[in-house]
Coordinates of N, CA and C in Angstrom, one line a residue:
M80 N 14.0 -6.9 22.1 CA 13.3 -6.2 21.4 C 12.1 -5.6 22.6
T81 N 11.0 -5.2 23.2 CA 10.1 -5.2 22.8 C 9.0 -4.4 23.5
F82 N 8.1 -3.3 23.0 CA 7.7 -2.1 22.8 C 6.3 -2.4 23.7
A83 N 5.6 -1.2 24.7 CA 4.6 -1.4 25.2 C 3.4 -1.1 23.7
P84 N 2.0 -1.4 24.0 CA 1.4 -1.5 23.0 C 1.0 0.6 23.1
E85 N 1.5 0.9 24.0 CA 1.3 2.6 23.7 C 2.5 3.0 22.5
A86 N 3.7 2.5 23.5 CA 4.4 3.1 22.4 C 4.4 2.5 20.1
K87 N 3.8 0.8 20.5 CA 3.7 0.7 19.4 C 2.7 1.5 18.4
N88 N 1.4 2.4 19.1 CA 1.1 3.2 18.4 C 1.4 3.7 18.2
V89 N 1.9 5.0 19.3 CA 3.2 6.6 19.0 C 3.5 5.7 17.2
F90 N 4.2 5.2 17.2 CA 5.1 4.2 16.0 C 3.8 3.9 15.4
A91 N 3.1 4.4 15.4 CA 2.2 4.1 14.3 C 1.2 5.8 13.4
G92 N 1.5 6.3 14.9 CA 1.1 7.2 14.5 C 1.9 8.5 13.8
A93 N 3.2 8.2 13.7 CA 3.9 9.2 13.7 C 4.3 8.4 12.5
A94 N 5.1 7.8 12.0 CA 4.8 7.3 10.7 C 3.6 7.3 9.5
L95 N 1.9 7.2 9.6 CA 1.3 7.9 9.1 C 1.0 9.4 9.1
F96 N 1.7 10.4 10.3 CA 2.3 11.5 10.1 C 3.1 12.4 9.4
L97 N 4.2 11.1 8.8 CA 5.4 11.5 8.1 C 5.1 11.4 6.7
F98 N 4.0 10.0 6.6 CA 4.7 9.2 5.1 C 3.5 10.5 4.3
T99 N 2.2 10.2 4.6 CA 0.9 11.0 4.0 C 1.6 12.0 3.5
P100 N 2.0 13.2 4.2 CA 2.2 14.7 3.4 C 3.6 14.2 2.0
S101 N 4.6 13.7 2.7 CA 5.0 13.2 1.2 C 4.6 12.4 0.6
M102 N 3.5 11.5 0.7 CA 2.5 10.7 -0.4 C 1.3 12.0 -0.4
I103 N 1.4 12.5 -0.2 CA 0.6 13.6 -1.9 C 1.6 14.8 -1.9
F104 N 2.8 14.6 -1.1 CA 3.5 15.4 -2.5 C 4.2 15.0 -3.9
A105 N 4.5 13.6 -3.2 CA 4.6 12.7 -4.9 C 4.3 12.7 -5.5
V106 N 2.8 12.4 -5.5 CA 1.6 12.3 -6.5 C 1.2 13.5 -6.8
N107 N 1.1 14.8 -6.8 CA 0.7 16.3 -6.6 C 2.1 16.4 -8.6
T108 N 3.5 16.3 -7.5 CA 4.8 16.6 -8.3 C 4.3 14.8 -9.7
L109 N 4.2 14.1 -9.5 CA 4.3 13.5 -10.5 C 3.5 13.3 -11.7
T110 N 2.0 14.0 -11.1 CA 1.0 14.7 -12.4 C 0.9 15.5 -12.2
S111 N 1.6 16.6 -12.0 CA 1.4 18.1 -11.9 C 3.0 18.4 -13.2
S112 N 3.5 16.7 -13.8 CA 4.3 17.3 -14.4 C 4.4 17.5 -16.3
K113 N 5.2 17.8 -17.1 CA 4.3 17.5 -18.8 C 5.0 15.8 -18.6
P114 N 6.0 15.4 -18.9 CA 5.7 14.3 -19.0 C 5.2 13.0 -17.8
A115 N 4.5 13.3 -17.5 CA 3.3 13.0 -16.9 C 1.8 13.0 -17.2
R116 N 1.4 14.3 -17.8 CA -0.4 14.6 -18.3 C 0.8 13.8 -19.4
R117 N 1.6 13.5 -21.1 CA 1.6 13.2 -21.1 C 1.3 11.5 -21.4
V118 N 2.0 10.4 -20.3 CA 2.0 9.5 -19.7 C 0.1 9.0 -20.0
V119 N -0.6 10.3 -19.8 CA -1.5 10.3 -19.0 C -2.4 10.6 -20.9
M120 N -2.2 10.9 -20.7 CA -2.8 11.4 -22.7 C -2.4 9.7 -22.8
Y121 N -1.5 9.6 -23.7 CA -0.9 8.4 -23.9 C -2.2 7.0 -23.5
S122 N -2.5 7.0 -22.8 CA -2.9 5.6 -21.6 C -4.3 6.2 -22.5
K123 N -4.6 7.3 -22.1 CA -6.6 7.4 -22.0 C -6.5 6.6 -23.7
R124 N -5.5 7.1 -24.2 CA -6.1 7.0 -26.0 C -5.6 5.7 -25.7
A125 N -5.0 4.9 -25.5 CA -5.1 3.7 -25.1 C -6.1 2.9 -24.3
Y126 N -6.9 3.5 -24.5 CA -7.3 2.7 -23.3 C -9.4 3.1 -23.8
N127 N -9.1 4.1 -24.7 CA -10.0 4.3 -25.0 C -11.0 3.3 -27.1
K128 N -9.3 3.2 -27.2 CA -9.8 2.9 -28.4 C -10.3 1.7 -29.3

């Protein structure tokens, strides 16, 4: 199955368009939860020793 170069660009654009918002949402969700804050706090403590 072959695609024209224009179609490949459309697929890449659609994938990026769908992937970026979900990635931003996942990062915000993971960094705003209390367990995530604890992990960050403990890793900062361990790193600064």
